[in-house]
């Protein structure tokens, strides 16, 4: 029973981190859009704020809300076709120490 609780706590921690990272990426993208002169960044900022709120109580929201938030975060992180999707967010060729 204890091991099961630890696994559940670890899963919740990982899922919460995933949703928080998604909110951070949305917020960053909205801010970049502002500098690019685009409109509508308020929607991205509002969604990021909502995801921040959901992440704080991820274990208390309805299961459907939790599943949808996690699925959206995974889709944004990995691309629509999962972790092997060639469109997924990857680090650029120049990231790293430059060598």
Coordinates of N, CA and C in Angstrom, one line a residue:
X1 N 0.8 -1.2 0.0 CA 0.0 0.0 0.0 C 0.9 1.3 0.0
X2 N 1.9 1.3 0.8 CA 2.8 2.4 0.9 C 3.5 2.7 -0.5
X3 N 3.9 1.6 -1.2 CA 4.6 1.8 -2.5 C 3.6 2.4 -3.5
X4 N 2.3 2.0 -3.4 CA 1.3 2.5 -4.3 C 1.1 4.0 -4.1
X5 N 1.1 4.4 -2.8 CA 0.9 5.8 -2.5 C 2.1 6.6 -3.0
X6 N 3.3 6.1 -2.9 CA 4.4 6.8 -3.3 C 4.4 6.9 -4.8
X7 N 4.0 5.9 -5.6 CA 3.9 6.0 -7.0 C 2.8 7.0 -7.4
X8 N 1.7 7.0 -6.7 CA 0.6 8.0 -7.0 C 1.1 9.4 -6.7
X9 N 1.9 9.6 -5.7 CA 2.4 10.9 -5.4 C 3.4 11.4 -6.4
X10 N 4.3 10.4 -6.9 CA 5.3 10.8 -7.9 C 4.6 11.1 -9.2
X11 N 3.5 10.3 -9.5 CA 2.8 10.6 -10.8 C 2.1 12.0 -10.7
X12 N 1.5 12.3 -9.6 CA 0.9 13.6 -9.4 C 2.0 14.7 -9.5
X13 N 3.1 14.5 -8.9 CA 4.2 15.5 -9.0 C 4.6 15.7 -10.5
X14 N 4.8 14.6 -11.2 CA 5.2 14.7 -12.6 C 4.1 15.4 -13.5
X15 N 2.9 15.0 -13.2 CA 1.8 15.6 -14.0 C 1.6 17.1 -13.7
X16 N 1.8 17.5 -12.4 CA 1.7 18.9 -12.0 C 2.9 19.7 -12.7
X17 N 4.1 19.1 -12.7 CA 5.2 19.8 -13.4 C 5.0 20.0 -14.9
X18 N 4.4 18.9 -15.5 CA 4.1 19.0 -16.9 C 3.1 20.2 -17.2
X19 N 2.0 20.3 -16.4 CA 1.0 21.3 -16.6 C 1.7 22.7 -16.3
X20 N 2.5 22.8 -15.3 CA 3.2 24.1 -15.0 C 4.1 24.5 -16.2
X21 N 4.8 23.5 -16.7 CA 5.7 23.8 -17.8 C 4.9 24.3 -19.1
X22 N 3.8 23.7 -19.3 CA 2.9 24.1 -20.4 C 2.5 25.5 -20.2
X23 N 2.1 25.9 -19.0 CA 1.6 27.2 -18.7 C 2.8 28.2 -18.9
X24 N 4.0 27.8 -18.5 CA 5.1 28.7 -18.7 C 5.4 28.9 -20.2
X25 N 5.3 27.8 -21.0 CA 5.6 28.0 -22.4 C 4.5 28.9 -23.1
X26 N 3.2 28.7 -22.7 CA 2.2 29.5 -23.2 C 2.4 31.0 -22.9
X27 N 2.8 31.3 -21.7 CA 3.0 32.6 -21.2 C 4.2 33.2 -22.0
X28 N 5.3 32.5 -22.2 CA 6.4 32.9 -22.9 C 6.1 33.2 -24.4
X29 N 5.3 32.3 -25.0 CA 4.9 32.5 -26.4 C 4.0 33.8 -26.5
X30 N 3.1 34.0 -25.6 CA 2.3 35.2 -25.6 C 3.1 36.4 -25.5
X31 N 4.1 36.4 -24.7 CA 4.9 37.6 -24.5 C 5.7 37.9 -25.8
X32 N 6.3 36.8 -26.4 CA 7.0 37.0 -27.6 C 6.1 37.5 -28.7
X33 N 4.9 37.0 -28.7 CA 3.9 37.5 -29.7 C 3.7 39.0 -29.6
X34 N 3.7 39.5 -28.3 CA 3.5 40.9 -28.1 C 4.7 41.7 -28.7
X35 N 5.9 41.2 -28.5 CA 7.0 41.9 -29.1 C 7.0 41.8 -30.6
X36 N 6.4 40.8 -31.1 CA 6.3 40.7 -32.6 C 5.2 41.5 -33.2
X37 N 4.5 42.2 -32.3 CA 3.4 43.0 -32.8 C 2.1 42.3 -33.1
X38 N 2.0 41.1 -32.7 CA 0.8 40.3 -32.9 C -0.3 40.6 -31.8
X39 N -1.5 40.3 -32.1 CA -2.6 40.5 -31.2 C -3.1 39.2 -30.7
X40 N -3.9 39.3 -29.6 CA -4.5 38.1 -29.1 C -3.7 37.4 -28.0
X41 N -2.6 38.0 -27.5 CA -1.8 37.4 -26.5 C -2.5 37.2 -25.2
X42 N -3.6 38.0 -25.0 CA -4.4 38.0 -23.8 C -5.0 36.6 -23.6
X43 N -5.3 35.9 -24.7 CA -5.9 34.6 -24.6 C -4.9 33.6 -24.1
X44 N -3.7 33.7 -24.6 CA -2.6 32.8 -24.1 C -2.3 33.0 -22.7
X45 N -2.2 34.3 -22.3 CA -2.0 34.6 -20.9 C -3.1 34.2 -20.0
X46 N -4.3 34.3 -20.4 CA -5.5 33.8 -19.6 C -5.4 32.3 -19.5
X47 N -5.1 31.6 -20.6 CA -5.1 30.2 -20.5 C -3.9 29.7 -19.6
X48 N -2.8 30.4 -19.7 CA -1.7 30.1 -18.8 C -2.0 30.3 -17.3
X49 N -2.8 31.3 -17.0 CA -3.2 31.6 -15.6 C -4.2 30.5 -15.2
X50 N -5.1 30.0 -16.1 CA -6.0 29.0 -15.7 C -5.2 27.7 -15.5
X51 N -4.2 27.4 -16.3 CA -3.5 26.1 -16.1 C -2.7 26.2 -14.8
X52 N -2.1 27.4 -14.5 CA -1.5 27.5 -13.2 C -2.4 27.2 -12.0
X53 N -3.6 27.7 -12.1 CA -4.6 27.4 -11.1 C -5.0 25.9 -11.0
X54 N -5.1 25.3 -12.1 CA -5.5 23.9 -12.2 C -4.3 23.1 -11.6
X55 N -3.1 23.5 -11.9 CA -1.9 22.7 -11.5 C -1.8 22.7 -9.9
X56 N -2.3 23.8 -9.3 CA -2.2 23.8 -7.8 C -3.1 22.8 -7.2
X57 N -4.2 22.5 -7.8 CA -5.2 21.6 -7.2 C -5.5 20.4 -8.1
X58 N -4.5 20.0 -8.8 CA -4.6 18.9 -9.8 C -5.2 17.7 -9.3
X59 N -5.0 17.3 -8.0 CA -5.6 16.1 -7.5 C -7.0 16.3 -7.0
X60 N -7.5 17.6 -7.1 CA -8.9 17.8 -6.6 C -9.8 18.2 -7.7
X61 N -9.3 18.5 -8.9 CA -10.2 18.8 -10.0 C -10.9 17.6 -10.6
X62 N -12.0 17.7 -11.3 CA -12.6 16.5 -11.9 C -11.6 15.7 -12.8
X63 N -11.8 14.4 -12.9 CA -10.9 13.6 -13.6 C -10.8 14.1 -15.1
X64 N -11.9 14.5 -15.7 CA -11.9 14.9 -17.1 C -11.1 16.2 -17.3
X65 N -11.2 17.1 -16.3 CA -10.3 18.3 -16.4 C -8.9 18.0 -16.3
X66 N -8.6 17.1 -15.4 CA -7.2 16.6 -15.2 C -6.6 16.0 -16.4
X67 N -7.4 15.0 -17.0 CA -7.0 14.3 -18.2 C -6.8 15.3 -19.3
X68 N -7.7 16.2 -19.5 CA -7.6 17.2 -20.6 C -6.4 18.1 -20.5
X69 N -6.1 18.6 -19.3 CA -5.0 19.4 -19.1 C -3.7 18.7 -19.3
X70 N -3.6 17.5 -18.9 CA -2.4 16.7 -19.1 C -2.2 16.3 -20.6
X71 N -3.3 16.0 -21.2 CA -3.2 15.6 -22.6 C -2.8 16.8 -23.5
X72 N -3.3 18.0 -23.2 CA -3.0 19.2 -23.9 C -1.5 19.5 -23.7
X73 N -1.0 19.4 -22.4 CA 0.4 19.7 -22.1 C 1.3 18.7 -22.9
X74 N 0.9 17.4 -22.9 CA 1.7 16.4 -23.6 C 1.7 16.7 -25.1
X75 N 0.6 17.0 -25.6 CA 0.5 17.3 -27.1 C 1.4 18.5 -27.4
X76 N 1.4 19.5 -26.6 CA 2.2 20.7 -26.9 C 3.7 20.4 -26.8
X77 N 4.0 19.5 -25.8 CA 5.4 19.2 -25.6 C 5.9 18.2 -26.6
X78 N 5.1 17.2 -27.0 CA 5.6 16.1 -27.8 C 5.1 16.2 -29.3
X79 N 4.1 17.1 -29.5 CA 3.5 17.1 -30.9 C 2.3 16.2 -30.9
X80 N 1.4 16.4 -31.9 CA 0.2 15.7 -31.9 C 0.3 14.1 -32.0
X81 N 1.5 13.7 -32.5 CA 1.6 12.2 -32.7 C 2.5 11.6 -31.7
X82 N 2.7 12.3 -30.5 CA 3.4 11.7 -29.4 C 4.9 12.0 -29.4
X83 N 5.6 11.3 -28.6 CA 7.0 11.6 -28.4 C 7.9 11.5 -29.6
X84 N 7.5 10.7 -30.6 CA 8.3 10.5 -31.8 C 7.9 11.5 -32.9
X85 N 7.0 12.4 -32.6 CA 6.5 13.3 -33.7 C 7.7 14.2 -34.1
X86 N 7.9 14.3 -35.4 CA 9.0 15.2 -35.9 C 8.8 16.7 -35.6
X87 N 7.5 17.0 -35.4 CA 7.1 18.4 -35.2 C 7.3 18.9 -33.7
X88 N 7.6 17.9 -32.9 CA 7.7 18.3 -31.4 C 8.7 19.4 -31.1
X89 N 8.5 19.9 -30.0 CA 9.5 21.0 -29.5 C 10.8 20.3 -29.2
X90 N 11.8 20.7 -29.9 CA 13.2 20.2 -29.7 C 14.1 21.4 -29.5
X91 N 15.2 21.1 -28.8 CA 16.2 22.1 -28.7 C 16.8 22.4 -30.0
X92 N 17.2 23.7 -30.2 CA 17.8 24.0 -31.5 C 19.2 23.4 -31.6
X93 N 19.7 23.5 -32.8 CA 21.1 22.9 -33.0 C 22.1 23.7 -32.3
X94 N 21.9 25.0 -32.0 CA 22.9 25.8 -31.4 C 22.7 25.8 -29.8
X95 N 21.8 25.1 -29.3 CA 21.7 25.1 -27.8 C 22.8 24.2 -27.2
X96 N 23.2 24.6 -26.1 CA 24.3 23.9 -25.5 C 25.5 24.8 -25.3
X97 N 26.7 24.2 -25.1 CA 27.9 25.0 -24.7 C 28.6 25.6 -26.0
X98 N 28.1 25.3 -27.2 CA 28.7 25.9 -28.4 C 29.8 25.1 -29.0
X99 N 30.0 23.9 -28.5 CA 31.1 23.0 -29.0 C 30.6 21.9 -29.8

